[in-house]
Every structure is written in structure tokens, then in C-alpha cells.
PDB file of C-alpha atoms in Angstrom:
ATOM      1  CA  UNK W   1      -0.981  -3.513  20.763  1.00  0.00           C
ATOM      2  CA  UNK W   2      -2.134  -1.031  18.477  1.00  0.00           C
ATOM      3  CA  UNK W   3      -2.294  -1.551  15.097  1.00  0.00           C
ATOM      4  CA  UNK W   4      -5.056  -2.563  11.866  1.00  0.00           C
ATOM      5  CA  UNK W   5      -7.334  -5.568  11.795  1.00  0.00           C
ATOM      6  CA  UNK W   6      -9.246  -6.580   9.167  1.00  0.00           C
ATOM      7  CA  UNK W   7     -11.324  -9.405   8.766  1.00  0.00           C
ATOM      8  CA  UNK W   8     -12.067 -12.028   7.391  1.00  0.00           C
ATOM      9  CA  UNK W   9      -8.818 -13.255   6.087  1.00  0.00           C
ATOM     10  CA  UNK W  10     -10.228 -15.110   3.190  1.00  0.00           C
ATOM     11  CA  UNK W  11     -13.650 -14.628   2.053  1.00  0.00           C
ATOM     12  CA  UNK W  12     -15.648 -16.461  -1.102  1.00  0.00           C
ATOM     13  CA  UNK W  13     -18.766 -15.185  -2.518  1.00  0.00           C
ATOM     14  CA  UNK W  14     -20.928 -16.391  -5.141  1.00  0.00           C
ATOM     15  CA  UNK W  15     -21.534 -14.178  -7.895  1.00  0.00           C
ATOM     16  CA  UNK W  16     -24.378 -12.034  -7.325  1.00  0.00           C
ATOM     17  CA  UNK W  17     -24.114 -11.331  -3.736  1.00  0.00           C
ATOM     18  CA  UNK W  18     -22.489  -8.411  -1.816  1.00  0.00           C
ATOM     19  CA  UNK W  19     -20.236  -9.385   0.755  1.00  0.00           C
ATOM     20  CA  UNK W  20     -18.259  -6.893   2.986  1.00  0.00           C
ATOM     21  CA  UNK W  21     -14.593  -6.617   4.472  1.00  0.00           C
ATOM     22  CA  UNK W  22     -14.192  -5.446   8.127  1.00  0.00           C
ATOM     23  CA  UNK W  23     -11.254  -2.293   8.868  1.00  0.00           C
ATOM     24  CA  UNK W  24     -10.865  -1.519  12.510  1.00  0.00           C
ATOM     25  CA  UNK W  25      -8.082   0.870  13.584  1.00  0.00           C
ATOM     26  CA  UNK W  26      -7.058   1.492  17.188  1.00  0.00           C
ATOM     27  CA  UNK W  27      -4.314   4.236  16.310  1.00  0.00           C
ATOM     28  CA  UNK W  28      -6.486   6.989  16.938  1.00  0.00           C
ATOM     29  CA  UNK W  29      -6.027   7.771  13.052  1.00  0.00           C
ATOM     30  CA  UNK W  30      -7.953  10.385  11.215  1.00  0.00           C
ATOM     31  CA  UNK W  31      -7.630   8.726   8.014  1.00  0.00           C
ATOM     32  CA  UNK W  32      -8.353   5.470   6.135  1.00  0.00           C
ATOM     33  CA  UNK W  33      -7.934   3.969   2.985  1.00  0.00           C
ATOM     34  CA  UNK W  34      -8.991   1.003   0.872  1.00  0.00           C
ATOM     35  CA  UNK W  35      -6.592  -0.465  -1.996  1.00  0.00           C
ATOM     36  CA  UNK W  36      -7.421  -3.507  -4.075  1.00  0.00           C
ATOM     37  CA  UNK W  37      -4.355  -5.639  -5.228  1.00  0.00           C
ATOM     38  CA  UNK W  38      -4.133  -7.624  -8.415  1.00  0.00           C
ATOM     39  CA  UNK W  39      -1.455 -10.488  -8.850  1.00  0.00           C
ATOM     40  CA  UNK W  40       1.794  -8.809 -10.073  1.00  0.00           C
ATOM     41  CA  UNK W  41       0.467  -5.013  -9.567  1.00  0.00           C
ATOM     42  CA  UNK W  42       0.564  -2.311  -7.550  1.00  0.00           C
ATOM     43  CA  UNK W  43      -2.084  -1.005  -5.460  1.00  0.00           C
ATOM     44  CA  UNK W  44      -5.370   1.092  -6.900  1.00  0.00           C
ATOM     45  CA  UNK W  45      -7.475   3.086  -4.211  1.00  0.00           C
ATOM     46  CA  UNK W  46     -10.671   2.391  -3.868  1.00  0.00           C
ATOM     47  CA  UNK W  47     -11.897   4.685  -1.254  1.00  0.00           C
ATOM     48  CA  UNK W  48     -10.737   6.978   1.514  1.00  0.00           C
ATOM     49  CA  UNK W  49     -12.040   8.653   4.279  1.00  0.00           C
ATOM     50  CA  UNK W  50     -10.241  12.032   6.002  1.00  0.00           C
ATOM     51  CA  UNK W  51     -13.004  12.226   8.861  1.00  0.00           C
ATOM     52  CA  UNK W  52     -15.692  10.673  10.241  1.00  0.00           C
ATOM     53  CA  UNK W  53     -18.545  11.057   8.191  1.00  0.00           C
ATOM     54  CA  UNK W  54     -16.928  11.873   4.893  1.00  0.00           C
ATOM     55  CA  UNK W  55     -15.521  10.068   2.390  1.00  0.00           C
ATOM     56  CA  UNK W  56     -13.963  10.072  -1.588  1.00  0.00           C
ATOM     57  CA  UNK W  57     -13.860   7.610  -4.484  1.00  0.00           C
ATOM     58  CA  UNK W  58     -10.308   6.744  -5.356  1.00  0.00           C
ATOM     59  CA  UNK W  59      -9.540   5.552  -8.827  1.00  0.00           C
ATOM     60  CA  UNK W  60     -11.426   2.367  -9.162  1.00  0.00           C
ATOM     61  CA  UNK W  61     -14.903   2.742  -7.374  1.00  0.00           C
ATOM     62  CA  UNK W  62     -17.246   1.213  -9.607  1.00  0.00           C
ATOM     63  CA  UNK W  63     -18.977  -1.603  -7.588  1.00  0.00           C
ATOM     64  CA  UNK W  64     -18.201  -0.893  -4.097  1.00  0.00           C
ATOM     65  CA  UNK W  65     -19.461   1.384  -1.573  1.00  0.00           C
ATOM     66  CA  UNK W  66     -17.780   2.500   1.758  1.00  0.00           C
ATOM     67  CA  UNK W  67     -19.035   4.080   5.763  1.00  0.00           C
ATOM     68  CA  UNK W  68     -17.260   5.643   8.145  1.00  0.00           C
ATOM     69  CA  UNK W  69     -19.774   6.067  11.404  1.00  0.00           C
ATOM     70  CA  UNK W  70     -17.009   5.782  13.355  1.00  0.00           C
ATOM     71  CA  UNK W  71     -13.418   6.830  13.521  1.00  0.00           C
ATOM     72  CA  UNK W  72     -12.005   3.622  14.515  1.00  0.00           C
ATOM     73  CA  UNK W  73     -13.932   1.601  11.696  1.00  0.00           C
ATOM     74  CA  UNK W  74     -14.329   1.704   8.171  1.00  0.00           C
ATOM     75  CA  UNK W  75     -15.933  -1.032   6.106  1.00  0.00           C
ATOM     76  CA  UNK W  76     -15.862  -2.269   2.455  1.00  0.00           C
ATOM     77  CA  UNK W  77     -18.872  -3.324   0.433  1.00  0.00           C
ATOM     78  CA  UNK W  78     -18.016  -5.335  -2.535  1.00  0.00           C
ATOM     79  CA  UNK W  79     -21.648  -5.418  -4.765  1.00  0.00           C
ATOM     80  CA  UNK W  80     -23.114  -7.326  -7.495  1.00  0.00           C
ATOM     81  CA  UNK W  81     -22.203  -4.550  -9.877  1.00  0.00           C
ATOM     82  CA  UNK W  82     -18.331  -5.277  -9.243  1.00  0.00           C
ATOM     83  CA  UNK W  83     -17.436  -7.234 -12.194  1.00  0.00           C
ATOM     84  CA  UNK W  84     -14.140  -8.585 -11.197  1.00  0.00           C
ATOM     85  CA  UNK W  85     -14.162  -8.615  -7.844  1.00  0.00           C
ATOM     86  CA  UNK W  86     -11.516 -11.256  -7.030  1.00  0.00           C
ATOM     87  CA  UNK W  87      -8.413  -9.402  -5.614  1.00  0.00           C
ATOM     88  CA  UNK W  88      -6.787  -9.051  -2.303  1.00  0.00           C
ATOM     89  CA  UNK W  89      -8.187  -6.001  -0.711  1.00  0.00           C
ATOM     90  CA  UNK W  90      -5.762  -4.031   1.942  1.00  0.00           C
ATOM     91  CA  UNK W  91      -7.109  -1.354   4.777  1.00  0.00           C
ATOM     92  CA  UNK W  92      -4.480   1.391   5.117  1.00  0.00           C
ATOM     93  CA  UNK W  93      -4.821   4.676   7.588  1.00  0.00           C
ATOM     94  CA  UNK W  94      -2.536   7.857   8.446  1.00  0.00           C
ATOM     95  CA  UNK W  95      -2.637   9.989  11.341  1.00  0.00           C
ATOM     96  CA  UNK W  96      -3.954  12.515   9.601  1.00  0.00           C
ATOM     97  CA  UNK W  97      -5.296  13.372   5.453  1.00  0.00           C
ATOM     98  CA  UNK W  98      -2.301  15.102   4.685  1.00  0.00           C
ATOM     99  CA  UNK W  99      -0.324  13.804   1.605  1.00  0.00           C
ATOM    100  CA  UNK W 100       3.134  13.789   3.708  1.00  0.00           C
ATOM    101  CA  UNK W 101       1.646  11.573   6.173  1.00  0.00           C
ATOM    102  CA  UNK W 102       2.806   7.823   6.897  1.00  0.00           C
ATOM    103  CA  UNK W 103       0.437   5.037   5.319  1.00  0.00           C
ATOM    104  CA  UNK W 104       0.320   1.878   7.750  1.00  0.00           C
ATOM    105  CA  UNK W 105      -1.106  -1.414   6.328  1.00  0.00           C
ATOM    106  CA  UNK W 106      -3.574  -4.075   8.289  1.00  0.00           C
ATOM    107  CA  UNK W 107      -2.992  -7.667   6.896  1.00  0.00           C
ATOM    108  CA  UNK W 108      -5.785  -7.935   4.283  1.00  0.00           C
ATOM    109  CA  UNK W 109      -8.554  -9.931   3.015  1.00  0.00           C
ATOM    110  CA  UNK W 110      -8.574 -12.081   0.135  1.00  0.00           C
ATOM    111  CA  UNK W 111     -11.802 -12.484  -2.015  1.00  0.00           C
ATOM    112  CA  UNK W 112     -12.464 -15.184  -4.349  1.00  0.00           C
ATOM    113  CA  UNK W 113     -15.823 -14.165  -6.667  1.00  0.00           C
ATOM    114  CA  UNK W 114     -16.844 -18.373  -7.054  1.00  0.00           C
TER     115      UNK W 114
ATOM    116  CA  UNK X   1      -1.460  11.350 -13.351  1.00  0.00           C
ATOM    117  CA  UNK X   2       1.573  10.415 -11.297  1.00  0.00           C
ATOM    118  CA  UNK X   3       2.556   7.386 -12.780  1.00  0.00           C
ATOM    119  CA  UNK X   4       5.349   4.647 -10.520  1.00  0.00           C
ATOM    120  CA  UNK X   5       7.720   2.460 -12.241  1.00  0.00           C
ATOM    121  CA  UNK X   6       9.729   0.069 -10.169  1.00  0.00           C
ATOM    122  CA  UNK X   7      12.767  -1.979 -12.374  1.00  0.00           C
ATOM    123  CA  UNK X   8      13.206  -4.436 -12.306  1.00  0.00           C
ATOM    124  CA  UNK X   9      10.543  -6.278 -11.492  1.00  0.00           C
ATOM    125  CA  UNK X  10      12.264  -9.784 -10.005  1.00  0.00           C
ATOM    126  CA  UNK X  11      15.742 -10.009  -8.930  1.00  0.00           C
ATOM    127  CA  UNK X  12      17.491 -12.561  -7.287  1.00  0.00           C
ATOM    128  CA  UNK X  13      21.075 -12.178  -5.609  1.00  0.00           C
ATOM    129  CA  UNK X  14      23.370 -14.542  -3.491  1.00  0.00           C
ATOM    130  CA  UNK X  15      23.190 -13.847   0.390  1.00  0.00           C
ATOM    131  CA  UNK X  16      25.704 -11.152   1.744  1.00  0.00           C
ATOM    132  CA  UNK X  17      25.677  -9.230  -1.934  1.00  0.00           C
ATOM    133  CA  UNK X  18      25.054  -5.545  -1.896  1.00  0.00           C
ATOM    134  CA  UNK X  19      21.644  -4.259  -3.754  1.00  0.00           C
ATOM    135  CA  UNK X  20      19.612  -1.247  -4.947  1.00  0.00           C
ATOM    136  CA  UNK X  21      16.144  -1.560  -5.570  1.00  0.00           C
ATOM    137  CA  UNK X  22      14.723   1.516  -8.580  1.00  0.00           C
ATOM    138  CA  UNK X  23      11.680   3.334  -8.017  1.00  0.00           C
ATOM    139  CA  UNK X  24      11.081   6.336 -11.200  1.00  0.00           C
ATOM    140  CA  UNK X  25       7.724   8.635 -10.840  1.00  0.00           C
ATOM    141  CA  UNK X  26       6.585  11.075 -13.428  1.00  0.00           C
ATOM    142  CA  UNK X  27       5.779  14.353 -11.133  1.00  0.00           C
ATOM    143  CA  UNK X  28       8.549  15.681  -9.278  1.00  0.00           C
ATOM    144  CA  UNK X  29       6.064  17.470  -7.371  1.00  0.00           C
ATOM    145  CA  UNK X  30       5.997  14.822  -4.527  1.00  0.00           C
ATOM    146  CA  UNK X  31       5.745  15.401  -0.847  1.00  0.00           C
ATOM    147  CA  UNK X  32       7.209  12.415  -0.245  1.00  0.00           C
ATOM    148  CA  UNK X  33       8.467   8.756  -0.494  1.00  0.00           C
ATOM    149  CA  UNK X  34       7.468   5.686   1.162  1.00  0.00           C
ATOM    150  CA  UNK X  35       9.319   2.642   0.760  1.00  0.00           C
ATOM    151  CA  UNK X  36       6.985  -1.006   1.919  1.00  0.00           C
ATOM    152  CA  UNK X  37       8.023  -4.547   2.061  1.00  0.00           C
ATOM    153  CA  UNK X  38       5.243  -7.126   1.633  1.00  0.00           C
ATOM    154  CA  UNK X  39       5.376 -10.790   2.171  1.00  0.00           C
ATOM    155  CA  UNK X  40       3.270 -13.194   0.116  1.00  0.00           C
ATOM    156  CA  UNK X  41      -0.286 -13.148   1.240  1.00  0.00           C
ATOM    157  CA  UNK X  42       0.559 -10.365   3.661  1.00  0.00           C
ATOM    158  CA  UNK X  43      -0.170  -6.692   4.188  1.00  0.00           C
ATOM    159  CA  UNK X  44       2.447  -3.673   3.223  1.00  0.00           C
ATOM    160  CA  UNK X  45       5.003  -2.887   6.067  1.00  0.00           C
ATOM    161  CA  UNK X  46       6.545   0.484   6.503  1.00  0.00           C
ATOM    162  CA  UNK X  47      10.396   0.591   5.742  1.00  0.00           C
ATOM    163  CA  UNK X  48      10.984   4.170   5.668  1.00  0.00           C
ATOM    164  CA  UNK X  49       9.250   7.612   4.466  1.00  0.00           C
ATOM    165  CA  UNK X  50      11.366  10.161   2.930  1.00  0.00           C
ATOM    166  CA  UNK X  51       9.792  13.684   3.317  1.00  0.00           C
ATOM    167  CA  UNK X  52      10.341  15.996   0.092  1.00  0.00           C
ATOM    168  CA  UNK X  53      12.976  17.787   2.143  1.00  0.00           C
ATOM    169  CA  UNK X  54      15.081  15.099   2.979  1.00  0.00           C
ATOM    170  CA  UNK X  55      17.444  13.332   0.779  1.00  0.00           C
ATOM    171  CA  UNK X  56      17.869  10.212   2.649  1.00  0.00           C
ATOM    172  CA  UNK X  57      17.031   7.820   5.416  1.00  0.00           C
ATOM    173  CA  UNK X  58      18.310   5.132   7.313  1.00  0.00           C
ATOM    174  CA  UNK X  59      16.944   1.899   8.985  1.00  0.00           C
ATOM    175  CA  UNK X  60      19.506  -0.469  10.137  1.00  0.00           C
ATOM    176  CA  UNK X  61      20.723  -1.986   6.799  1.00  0.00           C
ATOM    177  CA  UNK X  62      18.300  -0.502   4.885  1.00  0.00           C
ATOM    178  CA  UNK X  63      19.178   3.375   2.994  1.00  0.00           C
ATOM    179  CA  UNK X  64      16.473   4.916   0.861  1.00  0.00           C
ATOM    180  CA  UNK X  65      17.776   7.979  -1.092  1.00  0.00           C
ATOM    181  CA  UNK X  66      15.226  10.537  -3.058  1.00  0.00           C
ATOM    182  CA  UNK X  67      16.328  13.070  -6.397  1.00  0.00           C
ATOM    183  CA  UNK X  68      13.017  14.784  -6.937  1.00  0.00           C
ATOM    184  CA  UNK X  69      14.552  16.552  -9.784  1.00  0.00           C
ATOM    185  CA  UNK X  70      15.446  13.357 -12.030  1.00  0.00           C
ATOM    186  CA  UNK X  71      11.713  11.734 -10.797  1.00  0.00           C
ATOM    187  CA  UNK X  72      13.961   9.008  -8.417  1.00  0.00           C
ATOM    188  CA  UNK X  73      14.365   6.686  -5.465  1.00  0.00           C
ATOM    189  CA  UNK X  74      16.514   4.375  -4.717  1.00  0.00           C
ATOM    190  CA  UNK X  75      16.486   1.874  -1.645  1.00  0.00           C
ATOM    191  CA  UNK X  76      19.763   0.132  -0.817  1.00  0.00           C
ATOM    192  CA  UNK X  77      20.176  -3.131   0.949  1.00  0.00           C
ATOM    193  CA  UNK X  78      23.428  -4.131   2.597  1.00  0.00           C
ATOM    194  CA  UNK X  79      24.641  -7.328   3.061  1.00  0.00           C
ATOM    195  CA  UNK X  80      21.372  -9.202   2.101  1.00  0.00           C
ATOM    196  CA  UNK X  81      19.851 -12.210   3.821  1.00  0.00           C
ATOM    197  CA  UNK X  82      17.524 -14.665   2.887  1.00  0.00           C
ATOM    198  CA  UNK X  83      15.168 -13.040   5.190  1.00  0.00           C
ATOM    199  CA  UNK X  84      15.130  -9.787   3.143  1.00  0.00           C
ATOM    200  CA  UNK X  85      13.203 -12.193   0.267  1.00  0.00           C
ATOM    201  CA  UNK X  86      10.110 -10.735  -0.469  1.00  0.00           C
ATOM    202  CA  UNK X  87       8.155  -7.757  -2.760  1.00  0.00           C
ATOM    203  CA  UNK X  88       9.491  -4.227  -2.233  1.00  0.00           C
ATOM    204  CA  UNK X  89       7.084  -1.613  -2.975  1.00  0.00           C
ATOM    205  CA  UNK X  90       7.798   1.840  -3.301  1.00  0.00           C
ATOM    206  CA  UNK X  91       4.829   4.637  -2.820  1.00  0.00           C
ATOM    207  CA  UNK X  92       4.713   8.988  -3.535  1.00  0.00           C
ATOM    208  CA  UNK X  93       1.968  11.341  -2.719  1.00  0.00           C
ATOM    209  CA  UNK X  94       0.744   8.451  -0.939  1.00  0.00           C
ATOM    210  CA  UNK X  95      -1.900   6.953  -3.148  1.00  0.00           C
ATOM    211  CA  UNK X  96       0.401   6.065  -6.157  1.00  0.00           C
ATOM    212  CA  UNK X  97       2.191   2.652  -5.974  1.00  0.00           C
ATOM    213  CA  UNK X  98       4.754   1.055  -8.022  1.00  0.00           C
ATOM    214  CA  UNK X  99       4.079  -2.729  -8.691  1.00  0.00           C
ATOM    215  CA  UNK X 100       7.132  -3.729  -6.817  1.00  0.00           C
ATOM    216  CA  UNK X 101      10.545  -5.192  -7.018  1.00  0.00           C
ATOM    217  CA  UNK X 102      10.185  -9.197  -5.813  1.00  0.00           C
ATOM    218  CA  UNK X 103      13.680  -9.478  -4.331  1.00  0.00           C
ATOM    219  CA  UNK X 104      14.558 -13.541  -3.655  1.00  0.00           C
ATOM    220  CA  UNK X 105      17.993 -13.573  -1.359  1.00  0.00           C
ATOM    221  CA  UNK X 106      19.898 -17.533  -1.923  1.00  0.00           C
ATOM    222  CA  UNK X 107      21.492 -19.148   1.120  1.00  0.00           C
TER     223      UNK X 107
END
């Protein structure tokens, strides 16, 4: 089946620590995405990634920190110097960078900042 | 800054009942519209993307219509079920994201 994976599916960290959220893709997409969710909101982008080896701060990157070594994976690092990192985090990827280009979701990870 | 309203942002109807779901945006300048349904705890799943040409699409009971010129979308639901309950999510130029319509359908 193809389709988006992340793991884990719930994660606690004490404060302090970095902890980070696994994205694997086997869609053969181009392009991926991290969002963070906050109860009763919309989604913010955190990161995103056209092509392997290149990426861009969305809106809200304070605190984390991304890598895309491979096309099929791209992980999240949620550091120390996130102050509110609670929030359910959601991997996204298109076929390609282009705006006009579908957006498909993996099931997301939960973090809860103890 | 494109900015996404959805209204409103709970509604509940009786099952069977006819609905339309609003979703505004502030630049018309869109290449298009994606409509998501997410289920609590779960990740966004693709309803249906409207390309800035189009002025509709259709998915079984679902229709999502798209004005660029008035900054709207609309997403209508026939005959809803109690399975349709859950947060509708509507998305343009990809990255900018309403905060959702939470739809609850009553046997």
C-alpha cells in the first residue's frame, strides 16, 4: 500500500530535551511538508522540502530543525528552544513543489512537552 | 498574507438534511482549492482539489464549488449521515488552512 507513515503516534518529552518525529513516504513524492496543529486551529507550516537536499522554513520555525537525505524520508526535530512544543504535528507530501499540486496527509504524532 | 476563514465553526444537523460547509480567503489569486476531512486524533484526508480553472467537483455525495472572484468555496453534503461527523478543513495555495468546520450528523 502506498501511502505516509509517521511515527511514533504519541510521544512525551521532558522539557529540555529534543525529541524527533519520523516521516516516511513511499509515493515516490518530490515534496514534503511539516504542519503543527493546535486544538481548535488550522494548520501552520513548519518546514518543507521540494528536493532532496533542500529545504525552507514555513511560518513557525523557531525551535525545530528539519533533513531530507533521502527522498522517501523527512524527519522533525523538536529542540529545547521550542517553547510550546505540545501540539499534534502532521507529515504532508505532493508529487511535486508546485502550488496546484495535491497535499496527502500521514496520520500524525502527538507530543506532550511533560 | 492569504488569510482562511471557515463559518461556522461547529454545526450540527439531523441525518438525511442537506448542508454547505463556507470556506472565504483573502487573495483571489489562488491556484487552487483543497477540501480535507479529519477525524479526531487523525490525519487530514483528501476530499477533493479544485484547480483555479475549474468551478466545481464531484465525489459521490460530496460537491465542492470555487468563485475566485468573491474569495469563496463552498462544499456541499447531500443527504448527511452520521458517518460524515467529523472536522472539515478547507486549504488554497496549499499551505494556508482554515481552522475547520466540526460537522456532528444525529441518528
Amino acid at each position: 500500500d502506498g501511502g505516509i507513515t509517521q511515527s511514533p503516534k504519541y510521544l512525551f518529552r521532558k522539557e529540555g530535551q529534543n525529541v524527533t518525529l519520523s516521516c516516511e513516504q513511499n509515493l515516490n513524492h518530490d515534496a514534503m511538508y511539516w504542519y503543527r496543529q493546535d486544538p481548535g486551529q488550522g494548520l501552520r507550516l513548519i518546514y518543507y522540502s521540494q528536493i532532496v537536499n533542500d529545504f525552507q522554513k514555513g511560518d513557525i520555525a523557531e525551535g525545530y530543525s528539519v533533513s531530507r537525505e533521502k527522498k522517501e524520508s523527512f524527519p522533525l526535530t523538536v529542540t529545547s528552544a521550542q517553547k510550546n512544543p505540545t501540539a499534534f504535528y502532521l507529515c504532508a507530501s505532493s508529487i511535486g513543489g508546485n502550488s496546484w499540486d495535491e497535499q496527502f496527509f500521514g496520520p500524525g504524532t502527538r507530543l506532550t512537552v511533560l | 498574507k492569504q488569510e482562511v476563514t471557515q463559518i461556522p465553526a461547529a454545526l450540527s444537523v439531523p441525518e438525511g438534511e442537506n448542508l454547505v460547509l463556507n470556506c472565504s480567503f483573502t487573495d483571489s489569486a489562488i491556484y487552487n482549492l483543497q477540501w480535507f476531512r479529519q477525524d479526531p486524533g487523525k490525519g487530514l484526508t483528501s476530499l477533493l482539489l479544485i484547480q483555479s480553472s475549474q468551478r466545481e467537483q464531484t465525489s459521490g455525495r460530496l460537491n465542492a464549488s470555487l468563485d475566485k472572484s468573491s474569495g469563496r468555496s463552498t462544499l456541499y453534503i447531500a443527504a448527511s449521515q452520521p458517518g460524515d461527523s467529523a472536522t472539515y478543513l478547507c486549504a488554497v495555495y496549499k499551505f494556508y488552512f482554515g481552522s475547520g468546520t466540526k460537522l456532528n450528523v444525529k441518528p
